[in-house]
DNA sequence: ATGACTGCAAACACTTTGCAGCTCG
DNA sequence: CGAGCTGCAAAGTGTTTGCAGTCAT
């Protein structure tokens, strides 16, 4: 039995993302800046997948309060990944980010119709991964799996549409 | 038991890649050209993963016999994917191609040390994928899994090096 | 103060595209 | 002959980088 679920539960963590990042910065002699504080809030207020462009879109524009240049957004996203706050992966040519800190490991179903990413967890999947790797003398550090197809909603919509077409 | 293996066996197919592609072109009113013929040979002579740049590198240069412009290489690679001859996926920002026609479905271990892609097949993996998808009402059309880590050889090399460091 | 950070613009790597001429069917 | 193809160069993406001024510590 696989442990798929519609929405994943956050893990309980002792430090907030902000605190965690502060720690990360301090141990490396890096600095707290208003941009970094603002970005961490922006990123952790949305519990969804996003790419740099989407993030920039919902940030203040040039000239407005709290504007952050795209260069800094790109730079900071990479820092968040280094700090273990975010995970990133490639999808359709661009880099997609998602929460990592305080969030359980999981994989994705990708609906090619509505381009939605749906999360799932499967312990057996990880077991098989490790078995295969062990057989081949490969030391696993992680993996990325994306299942393409059509999600429930789009499947429904499609069937409905077909019925209408017949009328 | 997973069916991992060091090297995958080609499937037996009734048409050669060339014939298959010819068929594809004809059914769509597209044309056989010397460039397309040359590229299909170049691609199917190497049974390895490659990106557009690597392919272009081992092709004749501008001015030489059988030169093909990079624009055409990119265009043709996409056609090969459409025709079901090649598969493509993203790795480290670039598009990686591999044989699909006459080659069994498989997944990859990716060595982050030597950047080698190692193939494996696992039937249980596919079963679990389908179970999870079914539970979530998702119609699967395919998947892509990449396991990151360190391969056997690099693991060896590393251990050796560590021993030496101790001397 | 001083080294890190930011914004800007330019550079980048990879890929796609417009166009004029060439070629297959 | 005409639609499709190719090479070229230019244009696009998405992302990174050099630099000069600014700011946190």
PDB file of N, CA and C in Angstrom, chain B residues 51-148:
ATOM      1  N   UNK B  51      23.588  15.794 -25.673  1.00  0.00           N
ATOM      2  CA  UNK B  51      22.787  16.987 -25.897  1.00  0.00           C
ATOM      3  C   UNK B  51      23.145  17.561 -27.258  1.00  0.00           C
ATOM      4  N   UNK B  52      22.425  18.577 -27.675  1.00  0.00           N
ATOM      5  CA  UNK B  52      22.605  19.121 -29.014  1.00  0.00           C
ATOM      6  C   UNK B  52      24.067  19.521 -29.256  1.00  0.00           C
ATOM      7  N   UNK B  53      24.657  20.131 -28.275  1.00  0.00           N
ATOM      8  CA  UNK B  53      26.026  20.608 -28.408  1.00  0.00           C
ATOM      9  C   UNK B  53      27.015  19.476 -28.633  1.00  0.00           C
ATOM     10  N   UNK B  54      26.874  18.424 -27.851  1.00  0.00           N
ATOM     11  CA  UNK B  54      27.769  17.276 -27.994  1.00  0.00           C
ATOM     12  C   UNK B  54      27.616  16.644 -29.375  1.00  0.00           C
ATOM     13  N   UNK B  55      26.373  16.581 -29.844  1.00  0.00           N
ATOM     14  CA  UNK B  55      26.148  16.026 -31.165  1.00  0.00           C
ATOM     15  C   UNK B  55      26.817  16.893 -32.230  1.00  0.00           C
ATOM     16  N   UNK B  56      26.593  18.172 -32.135  1.00  0.00           N
ATOM     17  CA  UNK B  56      27.176  19.100 -33.106  1.00  0.00           C
ATOM     18  C   UNK B  56      28.697  18.974 -33.117  1.00  0.00           C
ATOM     19  N   UNK B  57      29.269  18.782 -31.939  1.00  0.00           N
ATOM     20  CA  UNK B  57      30.721  18.646 -31.829  1.00  0.00           C
ATOM     21  C   UNK B  57      31.276  17.480 -32.630  1.00  0.00           C
ATOM     22  N   UNK B  58      30.550  16.377 -32.675  1.00  0.00           N
ATOM     23  CA  UNK B  58      31.111  15.254 -33.422  1.00  0.00           C
ATOM     24  C   UNK B  58      30.609  15.200 -34.861  1.00  0.00           C
ATOM     25  N   UNK B  59      29.959  16.237 -35.308  1.00  0.00           N
ATOM     26  CA  UNK B  59      29.512  16.332 -36.699  1.00  0.00           C
ATOM     27  C   UNK B  59      30.524  17.143 -37.507  1.00  0.00           C
ATOM     28  N   UNK B  60      30.516  16.989 -38.843  1.00  0.00           N
ATOM     29  CA  UNK B  60      31.445  17.770 -39.664  1.00  0.00           C
ATOM     30  C   UNK B  60      31.244  19.276 -39.470  1.00  0.00           C
ATOM     31  N   UNK B  61      32.336  20.010 -39.539  1.00  0.00           N
ATOM     32  CA  UNK B  61      32.293  21.469 -39.337  1.00  0.00           C
ATOM     33  C   UNK B  61      31.794  22.182 -40.588  1.00  0.00           C
ATOM     34  N   UNK B  62      31.532  23.440 -40.411  1.00  0.00           N
ATOM     35  CA  UNK B  62      31.115  24.277 -41.536  1.00  0.00           C
ATOM     36  C   UNK B  62      32.163  24.201 -42.643  1.00  0.00           C
ATOM     37  N   UNK B  63      31.707  24.026 -43.863  1.00  0.00           N
ATOM     38  CA  UNK B  63      32.643  23.956 -44.988  1.00  0.00           C
ATOM     39  C   UNK B  63      32.966  22.531 -45.373  1.00  0.00           C
ATOM     40  N   UNK B  64      32.874  21.597 -44.407  1.00  0.00           N
ATOM     41  CA  UNK B  64      33.187  20.202 -44.707  1.00  0.00           C
ATOM     42  C   UNK B  64      31.987  19.472 -45.304  1.00  0.00           C
ATOM     43  N   UNK B  65      32.290  18.336 -45.915  1.00  0.00           N
ATOM     44  CA  UNK B  65      31.268  17.396 -46.400  1.00  0.00           C
ATOM     45  C   UNK B  65      30.246  17.113 -45.300  1.00  0.00           C
ATOM     46  N   UNK B  66      28.978  17.098 -45.668  1.00  0.00           N
ATOM     47  CA  UNK B  66      27.924  16.702 -44.736  1.00  0.00           C
ATOM     48  C   UNK B  66      27.711  17.654 -43.562  1.00  0.00           C
ATOM     49  N   UNK B  67      28.191  18.877 -43.707  1.00  0.00           N
ATOM     50  CA  UNK B  67      27.938  19.853 -42.650  1.00  0.00           C
ATOM     51  C   UNK B  67      26.435  20.077 -42.494  1.00  0.00           C
ATOM     52  N   UNK B  68      25.980  20.148 -41.240  1.00  0.00           N
ATOM     53  CA  UNK B  68      24.590  20.483 -40.954  1.00  0.00           C
ATOM     54  C   UNK B  68      24.591  21.639 -39.961  1.00  0.00           C
ATOM     55  N   UNK B  69      23.835  22.667 -40.263  1.00  0.00           N
ATOM     56  CA  UNK B  69      23.810  23.838 -39.380  1.00  0.00           C
ATOM     57  C   UNK B  69      23.170  23.479 -38.046  1.00  0.00           C
ATOM     58  N   UNK B  70      23.544  24.205 -37.008  1.00  0.00           N
ATOM     59  CA  UNK B  70      22.998  23.871 -35.685  1.00  0.00           C
ATOM     60  C   UNK B  70      21.488  24.083 -35.655  1.00  0.00           C
ATOM     61  N   UNK B  71      21.012  25.087 -36.378  1.00  0.00           N
ATOM     62  CA  UNK B  71      19.559  25.287 -36.419  1.00  0.00           C
ATOM     63  C   UNK B  71      18.880  24.011 -36.883  1.00  0.00           C
ATOM     64  N   UNK B  72      19.428  23.398 -37.900  1.00  0.00           N
ATOM     65  CA  UNK B  72      18.834  22.167 -38.425  1.00  0.00           C
ATOM     66  C   UNK B  72      18.996  21.016 -37.437  1.00  0.00           C
ATOM     67  N   UNK B  73      20.102  20.982 -36.751  1.00  0.00           N
ATOM     68  CA  UNK B  73      20.277  19.939 -35.741  1.00  0.00           C
ATOM     69  C   UNK B  73      19.190  20.054 -34.680  1.00  0.00           C
ATOM     70  N   UNK B  74      18.994  21.248 -34.165  1.00  0.00           N
ATOM     71  CA  UNK B  74      17.940  21.441 -33.169  1.00  0.00           C
ATOM     72  C   UNK B  74      16.576  21.065 -33.726  1.00  0.00           C
ATOM     73  N   UNK B  75      16.295  21.541 -34.937  1.00  0.00           N
ATOM     74  CA  UNK B  75      14.999  21.244 -35.553  1.00  0.00           C
ATOM     75  C   UNK B  75      14.807  19.736 -35.712  1.00  0.00           C
ATOM     76  N   UNK B  76      15.866  19.078 -36.164  1.00  0.00           N
ATOM     77  CA  UNK B  76      15.748  17.647 -36.456  1.00  0.00           C
ATOM     78  C   UNK B  76      15.644  16.813 -35.184  1.00  0.00           C
ATOM     79  N   UNK B  77      16.356  17.216 -34.146  1.00  0.00           N
ATOM     80  CA  UNK B  77      16.242  16.476 -32.894  1.00  0.00           C
ATOM     81  C   UNK B  77      14.805  16.495 -32.390  1.00  0.00           C
ATOM     82  N   UNK B  78      14.163  17.632 -32.535  1.00  0.00           N
ATOM     83  CA  UNK B  78      12.767  17.709 -32.110  1.00  0.00           C
ATOM     84  C   UNK B  78      11.887  16.785 -32.951  1.00  0.00           C
ATOM     85  N   UNK B  79      12.180  16.720 -34.239  1.00  0.00           N
ATOM     86  CA  UNK B  79      11.417  15.818 -35.097  1.00  0.00           C
ATOM     87  C   UNK B  79      11.620  14.364 -34.693  1.00  0.00           C
ATOM     88  N   UNK B  80      12.851  14.013 -34.357  1.00  0.00           N
ATOM     89  CA  UNK B  80      13.131  12.645 -33.921  1.00  0.00           C
ATOM     90  C   UNK B  80      12.320  12.307 -32.677  1.00  0.00           C
ATOM     91  N   UNK B  81      12.186  13.277 -31.796  1.00  0.00           N
ATOM     92  CA  UNK B  81      11.390  13.035 -30.592  1.00  0.00           C
ATOM     93  C   UNK B  81       9.919  12.853 -30.984  1.00  0.00           C
ATOM     94  N   UNK B  82       9.430  13.728 -31.854  1.00  0.00           N
ATOM     95  CA  UNK B  82       8.046  13.598 -32.343  1.00  0.00           C
ATOM     96  C   UNK B  82       7.815  12.242 -32.980  1.00  0.00           C
ATOM     97  N   UNK B  83       8.807  11.782 -33.705  1.00  0.00           N
ATOM     98  CA  UNK B  83       8.679  10.538 -34.452  1.00  0.00           C
ATOM     99  C   UNK B  83       8.828   9.318 -33.550  1.00  0.00           C
ATOM    100  N   UNK B  84       9.155   9.556 -32.267  1.00  0.00           N
ATOM    101  CA  UNK B  84       9.296   8.447 -31.345  1.00  0.00           C
ATOM    102  C   UNK B  84      10.651   7.747 -31.433  1.00  0.00           C
ATOM    103  N   UNK B  85      11.593   8.379 -32.124  1.00  0.00           N
ATOM    104  CA  UNK B  85      12.921   7.788 -32.256  1.00  0.00           C
ATOM    105  C   UNK B  85      13.783   8.094 -31.038  1.00  0.00           C
ATOM    106  N   UNK B  86      13.634   9.297 -30.528  1.00  0.00           N
ATOM    107  CA  UNK B  86      14.414   9.712 -29.366  1.00  0.00           C
ATOM    108  C   UNK B  86      13.490  10.132 -28.237  1.00  0.00           C
ATOM    109  N   UNK B  87      14.052  10.125 -27.039  1.00  0.00           N
ATOM    110  CA  UNK B  87      13.403  10.715 -25.876  1.00  0.00           C
ATOM    111  C   UNK B  87      14.269  11.865 -25.413  1.00  0.00           C
ATOM    112  N   UNK B  88      13.658  12.844 -24.803  1.00  0.00           N
ATOM    113  CA  UNK B  88      14.465  13.938 -24.284  1.00  0.00           C
ATOM    114  C   UNK B  88      14.053  14.254 -22.856  1.00  0.00           C
ATOM    115  N   UNK B  89      14.996  14.768 -22.094  1.00  0.00           N
ATOM    116  CA  UNK B  89      14.681  15.269 -20.761  1.00  0.00           C
ATOM    117  C   UNK B  89      15.700  16.329 -20.383  1.00  0.00           C
ATOM    118  N   UNK B  90      15.389  17.040 -19.296  1.00  0.00           N
ATOM    119  CA  UNK B  90      16.241  18.157 -18.874  1.00  0.00           C
ATOM    120  C   UNK B  90      17.208  17.693 -17.804  1.00  0.00           C
ATOM    121  N   UNK B  91      18.437  18.091 -17.908  1.00  0.00           N
ATOM    122  CA  UNK B  91      19.423  17.788 -16.871  1.00  0.00           C
ATOM    123  C   UNK B  91      20.399  18.949 -16.787  1.00  0.00           C
ATOM    124  N   UNK B  92      20.494  19.549 -15.599  1.00  0.00           N
ATOM    125  CA  UNK B  92      21.408  20.679 -15.425  1.00  0.00           C
ATOM    126  C   UNK B  92      21.160  21.770 -16.454  1.00  0.00           C
ATOM    127  N   UNK B  93      19.916  22.010 -16.771  1.00  0.00           N
ATOM    128  CA  UNK B  93      19.613  23.141 -17.647  1.00  0.00           C
ATOM    129  C   UNK B  93      19.587  22.860 -19.135  1.00  0.00           C
ATOM    130  N   UNK B  94      20.235  21.786 -19.567  1.00  0.00           N
ATOM    131  CA  UNK B  94      20.198  21.532 -20.996  1.00  0.00           C
ATOM    132  C   UNK B  94      19.307  20.338 -21.319  1.00  0.00           C
ATOM    133  N   UNK B  95      18.991  20.175 -22.605  1.00  0.00           N
ATOM    134  CA  UNK B  95      18.132  19.076 -23.016  1.00  0.00           C
ATOM    135  C   UNK B  95      18.981  17.878 -23.405  1.00  0.00           C
ATOM    136  N   UNK B  96      18.744  16.757 -22.749  1.00  0.00           N
ATOM    137  CA  UNK B  96      19.507  15.546 -23.022  1.00  0.00           C
ATOM    138  C   UNK B  96      18.637  14.585 -23.831  1.00  0.00           C
ATOM    139  N   UNK B  97      19.233  13.989 -24.857  1.00  0.00           N
ATOM    140  CA  UNK B  97      18.522  13.034 -25.697  1.00  0.00           C
ATOM    141  C   UNK B  97      19.070  11.629 -25.501  1.00  0.00           C
ATOM    142  N   UNK B  98      18.178  10.665 -25.732  1.00  0.00           N
ATOM    143  CA  UNK B  98      18.637   9.279 -25.709  1.00  0.00           C
ATOM    144  C   UNK B  98      17.744   8.479 -26.643  1.00  0.00           C
ATOM    145  N   UNK B  99      18.238   7.310 -27.081  1.00  0.00           N
ATOM    146  CA  UNK B  99      17.472   6.478 -27.987  1.00  0.00           C
ATOM    147  C   UNK B  99      16.171   6.033 -27.327  1.00  0.00           C
ATOM    148  N   UNK B 100      15.128   5.994 -28.100  1.00  0.00           N
ATOM    149  CA  UNK B 100      13.867   5.506 -27.582  1.00  0.00           C
ATOM    150  C   UNK B 100      13.394   4.324 -28.427  1.00  0.00           C
ATOM    151  N   UNK B 101      13.414   4.514 -29.730  1.00  0.00           N
ATOM    152  CA  UNK B 101      12.932   3.481 -30.635  1.00  0.00           C
ATOM    153  C   UNK B 101      13.828   2.246 -30.555  1.00  0.00           C
ATOM    154  N   UNK B 102      13.223   1.098 -30.293  1.00  0.00           N
ATOM    155  CA  UNK B 102      13.999  -0.128 -30.193  1.00  0.00           C
ATOM    156  C   UNK B 102      14.794  -0.218 -28.911  1.00  0.00           C
ATOM    157  N   UNK B 103      14.376   0.544 -27.923  1.00  0.00           N
ATOM    158  CA  UNK B 103      15.114   0.561 -26.665  1.00  0.00           C
ATOM    159  C   UNK B 103      14.113   0.525 -25.520  1.00  0.00           C
ATOM    160  N   UNK B 104      14.350  -0.338 -24.525  1.00  0.00           N
ATOM    161  CA  UNK B 104      13.346  -0.497 -23.473  1.00  0.00           C
ATOM    162  C   UNK B 104      13.246   0.725 -22.553  1.00  0.00           C
ATOM    163  N   UNK B 105      12.070   0.931 -21.982  1.00  0.00           N
ATOM    164  CA  UNK B 105      11.870   2.014 -21.023  1.00  0.00           C
ATOM    165  C   UNK B 105      12.770   1.791 -19.816  1.00  0.00           C
ATOM    166  N   UNK B 106      13.278   2.857 -19.276  1.00  0.00           N
ATOM    167  CA  UNK B 106      14.201   2.716 -18.141  1.00  0.00           C
ATOM    168  C   UNK B 106      14.316   4.037 -17.402  1.00  0.00           C
ATOM    169  N   UNK B 107      15.020   4.015 -16.286  1.00  0.00           N
ATOM    170  CA  UNK B 107      15.299   5.244 -15.551  1.00  0.00           C
ATOM    171  C   UNK B 107      16.794   5.388 -15.353  1.00  0.00           C
ATOM    172  N   UNK B 108      17.183   6.446 -14.628  1.00  0.00           N
ATOM    173  CA  UNK B 108      18.614   6.757 -14.560  1.00  0.00           C
ATOM    174  C   UNK B 108      19.122   7.000 -13.152  1.00  0.00           C
ATOM    175  N   UNK B 109      20.327   6.530 -12.939  1.00  0.00           N
ATOM    176  CA  UNK B 109      21.133   6.978 -11.816  1.00  0.00           C
ATOM    177  C   UNK B 109      22.072   8.037 -12.375  1.00  0.00           C
ATOM    178  N   UNK B 110      22.204   9.133 -11.662  1.00  0.00           N
ATOM    179  CA  UNK B 110      23.057  10.217 -12.148  1.00  0.00           C
ATOM    180  C   UNK B 110      24.171  10.456 -11.141  1.00  0.00           C
ATOM    181  N   UNK B 111      25.385  10.186 -11.574  1.00  0.00           N
ATOM    182  CA  UNK B 111      26.530  10.378 -10.673  1.00  0.00           C
ATOM    183  C   UNK B 111      26.925  11.853 -10.674  1.00  0.00           C
ATOM    184  N   UNK B 112      26.798  12.466  -9.522  1.00  0.00           N
ATOM    185  CA  UNK B 112      27.080  13.900  -9.442  1.00  0.00           C
ATOM    186  C   UNK B 112      28.581  14.166  -9.450  1.00  0.00           C
ATOM    187  N   UNK B 113      29.366  13.108  -9.319  1.00  0.00           N
ATOM    188  CA  UNK B 113      30.826  13.274  -9.343  1.00  0.00           C
ATOM    189  C   UNK B 113      31.315  13.272 -10.796  1.00  0.00           C
ATOM    190  N   UNK B 114      31.004  12.230 -11.555  1.00  0.00           N
ATOM    191  CA  UNK B 114      31.527  12.129 -12.923  1.00  0.00           C
ATOM    192  C   UNK B 114      30.455  12.481 -13.965  1.00  0.00           C
ATOM    193  N   UNK B 115      29.272  12.843 -13.517  1.00  0.00           N
ATOM    194  CA  UNK B 115      28.180  13.277 -14.398  1.00  0.00           C
ATOM    195  C   UNK B 115      27.730  12.195 -15.385  1.00  0.00           C
ATOM    196  N   UNK B 116      27.989  10.950 -15.043  1.00  0.00           N
ATOM    197  CA  UNK B 116      27.582   9.872 -15.911  1.00  0.00           C
ATOM    198  C   UNK B 116      26.130   9.511 -15.623  1.00  0.00           C
ATOM    199  N   UNK B 117      25.396   9.125 -16.667  1.00  0.00           N
ATOM    200  CA  UNK B 117      24.035   8.621 -16.499  1.00  0.00           C
ATOM    201  C   UNK B 117      24.071   7.105 -16.633  1.00  0.00           C
ATOM    202  N   UNK B 118      23.556   6.402 -15.653  1.00  0.00           N
ATOM    203  CA  UNK B 118      23.536   4.949 -15.667  1.00  0.00           C
ATOM    204  C   UNK B 118      22.079   4.505 -15.728  1.00  0.00           C
ATOM    205  N   UNK B 119      21.788   3.583 -16.638  1.00  0.00           N
ATOM    206  CA  UNK B 119      20.396   3.189 -16.823  1.00  0.00           C
ATOM    207  C   UNK B 119      20.016   2.018 -15.926  1.00  0.00           C
ATOM    208  N   UNK B 120      18.763   1.982 -15.550  1.00  0.00           N
ATOM    209  CA  UNK B 120      18.255   0.792 -14.863  1.00  0.00           C
ATOM    210  C   UNK B 120      16.787   0.603 -15.199  1.00  0.00           C
ATOM    211  N   UNK B 121      16.369  -0.657 -15.058  1.00  0.00           N
ATOM    212  CA  UNK B 121      14.958  -0.968 -15.262  1.00  0.00           C
ATOM    213  C   UNK B 121      14.409  -1.520 -13.967  1.00  0.00           C
ATOM    214  N   UNK B 122      13.197  -1.109 -13.628  1.00  0.00           N
ATOM    215  CA  UNK B 122      12.568  -1.675 -12.451  1.00  0.00           C
ATOM    216  C   UNK B 122      11.061  -1.763 -12.650  1.00  0.00           C
ATOM    217  N   UNK B 123      10.603  -2.973 -12.745  1.00  0.00           N
ATOM    218  CA  UNK B 123       9.170  -3.212 -12.924  1.00  0.00           C
ATOM    219  C   UNK B 123       8.381  -2.766 -11.685  1.00  0.00           C
ATOM    220  N   UNK B 124       8.863  -3.108 -10.479  1.00  0.00           N
ATOM    221  CA  UNK B 124       8.147  -2.681  -9.266  1.00  0.00           C
ATOM    222  C   UNK B 124       7.976  -1.168  -9.194  1.00  0.00           C
ATOM    223  N   UNK B 125       8.958  -0.458  -9.676  1.00  0.00           N
ATOM    224  CA  UNK B 125       8.872   1.005  -9.655  1.00  0.00           C
ATOM    225  C   UNK B 125       7.654   1.470 -10.439  1.00  0.00           C
ATOM    226  N   UNK B 126       7.482   0.863 -11.598  1.00  0.00           N
ATOM    227  CA  UNK B 126       6.358   1.237 -12.452  1.00  0.00           C
ATOM    228  C   UNK B 126       5.035   0.860 -11.796  1.00  0.00           C
ATOM    229  N   UNK B 127       5.024  -0.286 -11.147  1.00  0.00           N
ATOM    230  CA  UNK B 127       3.802  -0.711 -10.453  1.00  0.00           C
ATOM    231  C   UNK B 127       3.392   0.292  -9.389  1.00  0.00           C
ATOM    232  N   UNK B 128       4.389   0.714  -8.603  1.00  0.00           N
ATOM    233  CA  UNK B 128       4.091   1.662  -7.537  1.00  0.00           C
ATOM    234  C   UNK B 128       3.610   2.983  -8.107  1.00  0.00           C
ATOM    235  N   UNK B 129       4.262   3.421  -9.165  1.00  0.00           N
ATOM    236  CA  UNK B 129       3.836   4.633  -9.859  1.00  0.00           C
ATOM    237  C   UNK B 129       2.356   4.535 -10.224  1.00  0.00           C
ATOM    238  N   UNK B 130       1.965   3.403 -10.786  1.00  0.00           N
ATOM    239  CA  UNK B 130       0.591   3.253 -11.246  1.00  0.00           C
ATOM    240  C   UNK B 130      -0.400   3.163 -10.091  1.00  0.00           C
ATOM    241  N   UNK B 131       0.025   2.510  -9.003  1.00  0.00           N
ATOM    242  CA  UNK B 131      -0.837   2.449  -7.820  1.00  0.00           C
ATOM    243  C   UNK B 131      -1.115   3.838  -7.283  1.00  0.00           C
ATOM    244  N   UNK B 132      -0.033   4.589  -7.102  1.00  0.00           N
ATOM    245  CA  UNK B 132      -0.176   5.932  -6.538  1.00  0.00           C
ATOM    246  C   UNK B 132      -1.073   6.775  -7.435  1.00  0.00           C
ATOM    247  N   UNK B 133      -0.817   6.734  -8.718  1.00  0.00           N
ATOM    248  CA  UNK B 133      -1.591   7.539  -9.660  1.00  0.00           C
ATOM    249  C   UNK B 133      -3.064   7.147  -9.617  1.00  0.00           C
ATOM    250  N   UNK B 134      -3.314   5.839  -9.585  1.00  0.00           N
ATOM    251  CA  UNK B 134      -4.699   5.360  -9.566  1.00  0.00           C
ATOM    252  C   UNK B 134      -5.431   5.896  -8.349  1.00  0.00           C
ATOM    253  N   UNK B 135      -4.769   5.833  -7.205  1.00  0.00           N
ATOM    254  CA  UNK B 135      -5.362   6.351  -5.965  1.00  0.00           C
ATOM    255  C   UNK B 135      -5.780   7.812  -6.096  1.00  0.00           C
ATOM    256  N   UNK B 136      -5.055   8.551  -6.912  1.00  0.00           N
ATOM    257  CA  UNK B 136      -5.293   9.985  -6.990  1.00  0.00           C
ATOM    258  C   UNK B 136      -6.059  10.370  -8.265  1.00  0.00           C
ATOM    259  N   UNK B 137      -6.560   9.359  -8.941  1.00  0.00           N
ATOM    260  CA  UNK B 137      -7.371   9.631 -10.128  1.00  0.00           C
ATOM    261  C   UNK B 137      -6.584  10.272 -11.247  1.00  0.00           C
ATOM    262  N   UNK B 138      -5.322   9.918 -11.351  1.00  0.00           N
ATOM    263  CA  UNK B 138      -4.419  10.536 -12.326  1.00  0.00           C
ATOM    264  C   UNK B 138      -4.124   9.531 -13.431  1.00  0.00           C
ATOM    265  N   UNK B 139      -4.312   9.938 -14.689  1.00  0.00           N
ATOM    266  CA  UNK B 139      -4.050   9.028 -15.802  1.00  0.00           C
ATOM    267  C   UNK B 139      -2.606   9.193 -16.277  1.00  0.00           C
ATOM    268  N   UNK B 140      -1.798   8.195 -16.066  1.00  0.00           N
ATOM    269  CA  UNK B 140      -0.359   8.284 -16.334  1.00  0.00           C
ATOM    270  C   UNK B 140      -0.046   8.141 -17.817  1.00  0.00           C
ATOM    271  N   UNK B 141       0.801   9.011 -18.315  1.00  0.00           N
ATOM    272  CA  UNK B 141       1.277   8.826 -19.691  1.00  0.00           C
ATOM    273  C   UNK B 141       2.757   8.487 -19.712  1.00  0.00           C
ATOM    274  N   UNK B 142       3.420   8.713 -18.608  1.00  0.00           N
ATOM    275  CA  UNK B 142       4.843   8.386 -18.537  1.00  0.00           C
ATOM    276  C   UNK B 142       5.451   8.967 -17.280  1.00  0.00           C
ATOM    277  N   UNK B 143       6.733   8.779 -17.118  1.00  0.00           N
ATOM    278  CA  UNK B 143       7.379   9.387 -15.961  1.00  0.00           C
ATOM    279  C   UNK B 143       8.866   9.549 -16.236  1.00  0.00           C
ATOM    280  N   UNK B 144       9.493  10.278 -15.358  1.00  0.00           N
ATOM    281  CA  UNK B 144      10.933  10.480 -15.463  1.00  0.00           C
ATOM    282  C   UNK B 144      11.488  10.430 -14.059  1.00  0.00           C
ATOM    283  N   UNK B 145      12.410   9.519 -13.831  1.00  0.00           N
ATOM    284  CA  UNK B 145      13.012   9.447 -12.506  1.00  0.00           C
ATOM    285  C   UNK B 145      14.521   9.497 -12.634  1.00  0.00           C
ATOM    286  N   UNK B 146      15.128  10.353 -11.855  1.00  0.00           N
ATOM    287  CA  UNK B 146      16.582  10.423 -11.820  1.00  0.00           C
ATOM    288  C   UNK B 146      17.041  10.342 -10.378  1.00  0.00           C
ATOM    289  N   UNK B 147      17.873   9.343 -10.115  1.00  0.00           N
ATOM    290  CA  UNK B 147      18.405   9.148  -8.771  1.00  0.00           C
ATOM    291  C   UNK B 147      19.803   9.754  -8.734  1.00  0.00           C
ATOM    292  N   UNK B 148      20.002  10.726  -7.879  1.00  0.00           N
ATOM    293  CA  UNK B 148      21.332  11.321  -7.770  1.00  0.00           C
ATOM    294  C   UNK B 148      22.163  10.607  -6.716  1.00  0.00           C
TER     295      UNK B 148
END
